[in-house]
Short mmCIF file of C-alpha atoms in Angstrom, two decimals:
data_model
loop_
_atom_site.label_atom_id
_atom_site.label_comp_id
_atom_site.label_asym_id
_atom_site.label_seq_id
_atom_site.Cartn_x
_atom_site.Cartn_y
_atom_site.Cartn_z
CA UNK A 1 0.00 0.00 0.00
CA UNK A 2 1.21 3.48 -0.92
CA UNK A 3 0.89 6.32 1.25
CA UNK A 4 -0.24 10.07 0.03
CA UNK A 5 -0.25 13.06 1.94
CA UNK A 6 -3.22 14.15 3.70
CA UNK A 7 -5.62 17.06 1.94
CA UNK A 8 -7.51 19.14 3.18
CA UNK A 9 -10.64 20.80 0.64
CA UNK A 10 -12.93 23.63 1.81
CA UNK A 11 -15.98 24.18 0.07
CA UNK A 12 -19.43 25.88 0.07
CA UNK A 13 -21.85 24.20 2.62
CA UNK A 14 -19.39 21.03 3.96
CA UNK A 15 -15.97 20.30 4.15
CA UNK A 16 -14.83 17.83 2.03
CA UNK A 17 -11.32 16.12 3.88
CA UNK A 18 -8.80 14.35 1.95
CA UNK A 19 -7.74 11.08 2.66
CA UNK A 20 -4.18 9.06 2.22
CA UNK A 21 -4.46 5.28 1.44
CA UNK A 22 -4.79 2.69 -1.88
CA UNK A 23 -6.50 0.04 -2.04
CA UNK A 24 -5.69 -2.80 -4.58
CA UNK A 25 -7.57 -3.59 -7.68
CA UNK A 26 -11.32 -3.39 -7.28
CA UNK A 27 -11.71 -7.60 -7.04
CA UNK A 28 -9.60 -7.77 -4.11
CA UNK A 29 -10.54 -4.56 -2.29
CA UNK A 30 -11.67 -6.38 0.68
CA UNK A 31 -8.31 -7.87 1.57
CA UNK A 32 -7.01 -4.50 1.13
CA UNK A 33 -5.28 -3.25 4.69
CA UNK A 34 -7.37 -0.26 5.36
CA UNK A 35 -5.45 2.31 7.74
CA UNK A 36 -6.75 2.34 11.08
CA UNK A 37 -6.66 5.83 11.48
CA UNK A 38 -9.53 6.25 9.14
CA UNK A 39 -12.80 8.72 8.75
CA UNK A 40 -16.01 7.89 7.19
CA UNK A 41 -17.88 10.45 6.46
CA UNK A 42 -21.75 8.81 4.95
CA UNK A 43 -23.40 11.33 3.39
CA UNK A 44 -26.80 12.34 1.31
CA UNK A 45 -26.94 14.42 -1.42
CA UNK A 46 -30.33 16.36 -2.43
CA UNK A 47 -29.83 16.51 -6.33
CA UNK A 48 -32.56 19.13 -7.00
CA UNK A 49 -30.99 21.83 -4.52
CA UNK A 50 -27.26 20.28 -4.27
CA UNK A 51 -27.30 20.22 -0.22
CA UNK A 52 -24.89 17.78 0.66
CA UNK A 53 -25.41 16.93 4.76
CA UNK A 54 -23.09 14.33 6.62
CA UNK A 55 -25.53 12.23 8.47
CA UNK A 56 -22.63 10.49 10.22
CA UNK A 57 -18.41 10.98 11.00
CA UNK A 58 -17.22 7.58 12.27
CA UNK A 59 -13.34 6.94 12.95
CA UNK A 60 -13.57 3.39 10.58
CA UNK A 61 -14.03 2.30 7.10
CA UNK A 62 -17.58 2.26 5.86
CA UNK A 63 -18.34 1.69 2.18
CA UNK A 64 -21.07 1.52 -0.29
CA UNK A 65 -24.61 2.39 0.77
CA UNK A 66 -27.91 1.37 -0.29
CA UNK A 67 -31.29 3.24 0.76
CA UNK A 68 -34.33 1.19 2.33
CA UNK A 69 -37.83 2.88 2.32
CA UNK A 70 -38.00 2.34 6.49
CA UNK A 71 -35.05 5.16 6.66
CA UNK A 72 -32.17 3.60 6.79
CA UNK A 73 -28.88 2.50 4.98
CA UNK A 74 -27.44 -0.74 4.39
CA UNK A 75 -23.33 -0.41 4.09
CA UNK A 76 -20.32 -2.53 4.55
CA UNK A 77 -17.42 -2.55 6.86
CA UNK A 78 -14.56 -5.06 7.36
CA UNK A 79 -16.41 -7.98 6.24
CA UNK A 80 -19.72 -7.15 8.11
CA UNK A 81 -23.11 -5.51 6.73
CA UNK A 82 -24.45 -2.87 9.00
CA UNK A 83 -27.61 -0.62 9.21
CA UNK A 84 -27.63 3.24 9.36
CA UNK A 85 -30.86 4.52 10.92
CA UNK A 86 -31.39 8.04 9.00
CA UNK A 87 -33.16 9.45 12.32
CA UNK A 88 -31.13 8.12 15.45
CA UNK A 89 -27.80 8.13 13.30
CA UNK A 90 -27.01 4.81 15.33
CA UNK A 91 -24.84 1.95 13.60
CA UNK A 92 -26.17 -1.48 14.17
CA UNK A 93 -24.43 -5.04 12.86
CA UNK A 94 -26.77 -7.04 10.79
CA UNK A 95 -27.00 -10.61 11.36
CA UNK A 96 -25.41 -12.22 8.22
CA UNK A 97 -24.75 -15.70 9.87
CA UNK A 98 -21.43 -17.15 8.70
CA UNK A 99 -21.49 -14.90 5.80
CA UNK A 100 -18.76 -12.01 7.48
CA UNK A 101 -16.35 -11.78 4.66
CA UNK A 102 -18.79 -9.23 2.72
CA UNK A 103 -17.44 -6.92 0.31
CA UNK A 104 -18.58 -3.40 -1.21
CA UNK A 105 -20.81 -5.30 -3.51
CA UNK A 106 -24.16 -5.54 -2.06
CA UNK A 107 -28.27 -4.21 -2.33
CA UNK A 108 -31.55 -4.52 -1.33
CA UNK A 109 -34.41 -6.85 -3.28
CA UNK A 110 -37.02 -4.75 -5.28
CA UNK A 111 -39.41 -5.74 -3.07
CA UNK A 112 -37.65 -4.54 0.20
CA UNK A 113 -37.65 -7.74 2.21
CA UNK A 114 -34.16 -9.58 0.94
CA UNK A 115 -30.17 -8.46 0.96
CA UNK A 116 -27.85 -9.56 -1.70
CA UNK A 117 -24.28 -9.27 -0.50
CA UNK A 118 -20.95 -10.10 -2.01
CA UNK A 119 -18.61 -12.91 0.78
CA UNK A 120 -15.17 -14.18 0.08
CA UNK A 121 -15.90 -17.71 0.73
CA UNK A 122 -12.83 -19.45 1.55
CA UNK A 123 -13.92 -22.53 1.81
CA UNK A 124 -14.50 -22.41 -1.98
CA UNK A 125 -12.17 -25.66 -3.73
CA UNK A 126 -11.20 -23.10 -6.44
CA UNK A 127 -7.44 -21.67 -6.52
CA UNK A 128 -8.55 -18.30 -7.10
CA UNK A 129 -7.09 -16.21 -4.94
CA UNK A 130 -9.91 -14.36 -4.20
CA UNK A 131 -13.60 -16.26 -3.81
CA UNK A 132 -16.70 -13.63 -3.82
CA UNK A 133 -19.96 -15.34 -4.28
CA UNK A 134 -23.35 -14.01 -4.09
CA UNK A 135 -25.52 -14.85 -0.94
CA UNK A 136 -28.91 -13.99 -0.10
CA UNK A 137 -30.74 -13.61 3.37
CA UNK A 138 -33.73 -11.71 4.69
CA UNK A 139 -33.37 -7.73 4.62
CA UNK A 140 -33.55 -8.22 8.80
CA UNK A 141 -30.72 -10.32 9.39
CA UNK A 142 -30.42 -14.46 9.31
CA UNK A 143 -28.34 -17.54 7.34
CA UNK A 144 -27.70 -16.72 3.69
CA UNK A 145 -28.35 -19.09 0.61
CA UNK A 146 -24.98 -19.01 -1.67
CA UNK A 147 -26.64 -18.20 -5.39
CA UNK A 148 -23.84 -18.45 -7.60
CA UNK A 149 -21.28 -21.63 -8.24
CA UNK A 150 -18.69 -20.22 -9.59
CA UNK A 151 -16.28 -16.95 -7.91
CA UNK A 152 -15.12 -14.61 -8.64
CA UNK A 153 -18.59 -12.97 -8.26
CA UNK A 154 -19.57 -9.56 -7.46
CA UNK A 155 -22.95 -8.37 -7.30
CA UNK A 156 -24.85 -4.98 -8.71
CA UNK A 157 -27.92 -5.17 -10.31
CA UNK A 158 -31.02 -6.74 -9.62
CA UNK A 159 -34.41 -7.30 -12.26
CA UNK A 160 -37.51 -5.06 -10.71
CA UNK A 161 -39.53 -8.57 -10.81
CA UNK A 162 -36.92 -9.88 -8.13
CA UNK A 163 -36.08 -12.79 -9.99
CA UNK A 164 -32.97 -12.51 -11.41
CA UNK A 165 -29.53 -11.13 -10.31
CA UNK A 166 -26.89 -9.16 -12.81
CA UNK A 167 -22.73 -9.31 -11.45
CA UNK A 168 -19.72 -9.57 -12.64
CA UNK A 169 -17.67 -12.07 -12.98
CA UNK A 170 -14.21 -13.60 -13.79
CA UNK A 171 -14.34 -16.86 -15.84
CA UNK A 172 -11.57 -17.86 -17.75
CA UNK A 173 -9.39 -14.84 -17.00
CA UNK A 174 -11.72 -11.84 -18.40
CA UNK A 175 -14.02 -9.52 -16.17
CA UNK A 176 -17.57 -9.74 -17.41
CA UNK A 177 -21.11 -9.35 -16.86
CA UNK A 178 -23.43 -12.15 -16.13
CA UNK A 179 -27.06 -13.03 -14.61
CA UNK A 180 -28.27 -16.02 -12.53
CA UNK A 181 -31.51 -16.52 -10.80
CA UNK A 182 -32.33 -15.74 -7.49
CA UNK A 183 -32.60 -19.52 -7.05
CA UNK A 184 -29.12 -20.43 -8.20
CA UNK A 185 -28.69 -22.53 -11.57
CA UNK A 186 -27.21 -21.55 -14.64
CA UNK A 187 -25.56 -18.16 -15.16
CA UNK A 188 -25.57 -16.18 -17.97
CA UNK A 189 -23.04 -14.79 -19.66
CA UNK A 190 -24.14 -11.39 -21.16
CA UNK A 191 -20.57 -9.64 -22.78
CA UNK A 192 -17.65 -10.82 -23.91
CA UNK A 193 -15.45 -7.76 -24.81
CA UNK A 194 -11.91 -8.02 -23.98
CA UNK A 195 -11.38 -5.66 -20.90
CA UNK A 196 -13.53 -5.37 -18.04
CA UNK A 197 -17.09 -4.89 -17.95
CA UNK A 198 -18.37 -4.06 -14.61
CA UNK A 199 -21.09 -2.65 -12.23
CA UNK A 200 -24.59 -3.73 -14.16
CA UNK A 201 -27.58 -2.01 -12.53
CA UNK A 202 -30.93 -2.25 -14.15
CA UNK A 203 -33.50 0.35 -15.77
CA UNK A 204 -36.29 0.32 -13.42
CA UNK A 205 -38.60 -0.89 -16.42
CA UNK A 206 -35.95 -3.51 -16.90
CA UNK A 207 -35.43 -2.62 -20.25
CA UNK A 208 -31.71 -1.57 -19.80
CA UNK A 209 -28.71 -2.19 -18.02
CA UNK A 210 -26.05 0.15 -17.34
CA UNK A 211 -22.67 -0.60 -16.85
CA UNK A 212 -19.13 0.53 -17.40
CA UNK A 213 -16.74 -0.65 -19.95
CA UNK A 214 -12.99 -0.40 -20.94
CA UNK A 215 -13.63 -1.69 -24.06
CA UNK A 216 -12.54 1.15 -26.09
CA UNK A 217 -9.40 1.25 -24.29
CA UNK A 218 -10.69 4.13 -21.57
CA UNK A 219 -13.64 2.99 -18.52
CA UNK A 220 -16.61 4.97 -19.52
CA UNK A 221 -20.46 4.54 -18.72
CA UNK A 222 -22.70 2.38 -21.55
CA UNK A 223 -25.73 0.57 -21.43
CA UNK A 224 -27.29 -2.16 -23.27
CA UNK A 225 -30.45 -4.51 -23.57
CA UNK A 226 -31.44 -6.69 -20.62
CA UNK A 227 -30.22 -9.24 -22.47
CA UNK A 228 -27.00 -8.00 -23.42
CA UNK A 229 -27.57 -6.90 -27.36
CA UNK A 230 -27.34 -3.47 -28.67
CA UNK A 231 -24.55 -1.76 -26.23
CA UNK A 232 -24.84 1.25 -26.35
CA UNK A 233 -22.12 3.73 -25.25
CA UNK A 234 -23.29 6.92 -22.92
CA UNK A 235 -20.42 8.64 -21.74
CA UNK A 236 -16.83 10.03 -23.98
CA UNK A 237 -14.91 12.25 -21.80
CA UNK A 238 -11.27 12.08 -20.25
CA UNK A 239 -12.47 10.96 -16.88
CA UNK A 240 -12.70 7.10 -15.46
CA UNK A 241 -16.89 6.76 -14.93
CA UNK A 242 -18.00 4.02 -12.81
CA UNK A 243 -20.80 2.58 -11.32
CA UNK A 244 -24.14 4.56 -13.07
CA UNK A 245 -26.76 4.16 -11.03
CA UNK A 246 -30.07 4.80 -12.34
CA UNK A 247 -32.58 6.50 -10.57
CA UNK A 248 -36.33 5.14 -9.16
CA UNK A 249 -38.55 7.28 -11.37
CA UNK A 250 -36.10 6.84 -14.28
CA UNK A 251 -35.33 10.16 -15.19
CA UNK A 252 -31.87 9.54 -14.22
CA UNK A 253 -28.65 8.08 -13.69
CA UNK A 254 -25.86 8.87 -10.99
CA UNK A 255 -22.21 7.77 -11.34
CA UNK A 256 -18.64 8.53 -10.29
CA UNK A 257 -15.91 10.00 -12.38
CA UNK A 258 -12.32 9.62 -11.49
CA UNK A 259 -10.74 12.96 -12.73
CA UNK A 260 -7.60 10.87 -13.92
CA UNK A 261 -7.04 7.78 -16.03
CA UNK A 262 -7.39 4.55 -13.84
CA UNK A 263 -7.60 2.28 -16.79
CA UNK A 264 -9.37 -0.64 -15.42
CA UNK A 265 -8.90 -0.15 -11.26
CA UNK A 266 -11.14 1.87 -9.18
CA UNK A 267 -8.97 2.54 -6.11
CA UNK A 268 -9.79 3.96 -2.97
CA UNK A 269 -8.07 7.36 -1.99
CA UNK A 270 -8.45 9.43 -5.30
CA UNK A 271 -10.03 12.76 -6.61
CA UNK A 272 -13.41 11.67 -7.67
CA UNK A 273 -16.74 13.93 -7.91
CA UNK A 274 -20.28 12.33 -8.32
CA UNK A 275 -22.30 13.31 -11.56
CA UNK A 276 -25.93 13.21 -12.83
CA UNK A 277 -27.07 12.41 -16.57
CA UNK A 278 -30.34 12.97 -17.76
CA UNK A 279 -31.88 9.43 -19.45
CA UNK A 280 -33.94 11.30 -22.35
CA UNK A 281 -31.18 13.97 -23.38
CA UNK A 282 -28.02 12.81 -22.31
CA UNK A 283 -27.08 15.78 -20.76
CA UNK A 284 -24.49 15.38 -18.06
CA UNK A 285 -23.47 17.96 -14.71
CA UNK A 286 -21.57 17.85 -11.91
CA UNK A 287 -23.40 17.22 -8.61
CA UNK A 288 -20.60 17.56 -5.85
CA UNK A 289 -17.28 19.12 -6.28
CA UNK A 290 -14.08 17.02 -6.80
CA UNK A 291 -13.66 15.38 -2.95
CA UNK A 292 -11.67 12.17 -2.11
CA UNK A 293 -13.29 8.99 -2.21
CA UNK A 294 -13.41 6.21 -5.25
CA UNK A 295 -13.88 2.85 -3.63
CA UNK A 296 -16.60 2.27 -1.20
CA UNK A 297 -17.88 6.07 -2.58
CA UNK A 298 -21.08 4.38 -4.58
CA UNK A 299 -20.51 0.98 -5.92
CA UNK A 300 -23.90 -0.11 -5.57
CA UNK A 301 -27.84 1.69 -5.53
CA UNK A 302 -27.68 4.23 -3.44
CA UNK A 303 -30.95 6.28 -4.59
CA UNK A 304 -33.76 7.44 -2.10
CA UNK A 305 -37.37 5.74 -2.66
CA UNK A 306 -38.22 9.34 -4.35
CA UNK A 307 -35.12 9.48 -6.62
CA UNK A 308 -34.39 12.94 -4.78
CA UNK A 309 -31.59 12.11 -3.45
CA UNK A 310 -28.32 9.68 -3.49
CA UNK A 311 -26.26 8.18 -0.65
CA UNK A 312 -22.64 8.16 -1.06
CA UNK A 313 -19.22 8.01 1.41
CA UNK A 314 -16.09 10.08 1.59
CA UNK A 315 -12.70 9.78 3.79
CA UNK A 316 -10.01 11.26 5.42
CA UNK A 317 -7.39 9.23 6.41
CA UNK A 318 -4.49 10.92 8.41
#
């Protein structure tokens, strides 16, 4: 791990804080050695009015939350899944029985009541060195069900019928995007680009899914059929976009844009900002100011039932 020096960034209504710490490649981010020294700082953004308030400043490393309807967050933190209450502000551990090797790669069912969550199984026969699989369990806590056979797995995207689950995957030495059932079975394998293919999250109609691509030789946002035809790229700028989110009501999509070239890594501890495109138009703005974050920022849903606003982490690390 490399160590940066520490920033400090002052700007209108919060202060963003730098951080100083890099985590490895994106599939085996939750090995990483994350510093102890450091800050969390989950936050909400209102995209309409661009208020950006820090619901809660804790001294550890939280990353990647999703937004339940009963006012709270799901997010991750060395291996465990915890709850963020939106009114109290207090942190509870969710029981994820012998599931407690949980990465940044996890969300909540369409129909509220079930929590998909990326584990390094290591119990897994295959000589990979790193073994994510896809588990569900009930939203409140309890044993998960293992859904896919095969790891490297990483989840992101789920249908709005609940049925079927979109990830990607490492078969064969190549970074792709498949779907299995919510059952288990046969996956799917959906593209086949060299270069990775990452973060699928579906349309709320299910028509689409968006995802991010190094295909051309520079990670940008695209999106293609449910079933993988017609891709479709969205985004053609100098910055590394990640992870688009779309929103509830459709109308849009969030994602995060390195403001360098990562090529096909998404590290943790970089100059990042968070920015909004408009599904109909295509029209893209900035929504926060460049602040340091990247992995664990918004890997996964993190939209409000009302698509007003988006849930998202930054750090300092000292």
């Amino acid at each position: 791990m490399k160590n940066f020096p520490q920033v400090r960034i002052t700007l209108p209504r919060f202060s963003w804080l730098g951080l100083a710490a890099v985590c490895m490649l994106w599939s085996f981010s939750s090995v990483a050695q994350i510093k102890k020294d450091t800050t969390s700082y989950i936050q909400t953004l209102d995209i309409k009015t661009g208020k950006i308030d820090t619901i809660l400043s804790i001294n550890t490393h939280f990353e990647a939350p999703n937004w339940h309807p009963d006012n709270y967050l799901v997010l991750n933190s060395k291996g465990k899944i915890y709850t963020l209450n939106l009114a109290s502000k207090k942190v509870a551990e969710l029981n994820t029985g012998s599931v407690t090797q949980c990465n940044n790669d996890h969300g909540i069912s369409p129909d509220k009541k079930w929590l998909v969550v990326s584990h390094n199984d290591k119990s897994d026969p295959s000589t990979k060195s790193y073994k994510s699989a896809l588990y569900i369990l009930p939203i409140t806590g309890g044993e998960p069900k293992r859904i896919t056979p095969e790891v490297p797995s990483f989840w992101h995207g789920w249908t709005p019928d609940g049925k079927t689950l979109a990830y990607c995957a490492e078969r064969n030495g190549n970074f792709d995007i498949y779907t299995i059932g919510i059952d288990g079975g046969t996956e799917k394998r959906l593209t086949s680009s060299e270069g990775l293919d990452d973060g699928p999250d579906y349309s709320p109609d299910g028509k689409y899914i968006y995802f991010n691509s190094y295909r051309t030789g520079h990670m940008q946002i695209w999106r293609m059929l449910a079933d993988g035809s017609k891709p479709e790229q969205l985004t053609f700028d100098e910055n590394s976009n990640w992870f688009a989110h779309p929103s509830p009501d459709n109308n849009w999509i969030v994602y995060i844009a390195y403001m360098s070239d990562e090529k096909q890594a998404h590290l943790f501890g970089k100059n990042v900002k968070l920015r909004l495109m408009n599904t109909k138009t295509k029209a893209v703005k900035d929504i926060t100011p460049v602040f340091y974050g990247g992995q664990g920022t918004i890997n996964v849903p993190s939209w409000s039932p009302d698509s007003r606003k988006i849930a998202f982490v930054s750090y300092l690390v000292k």
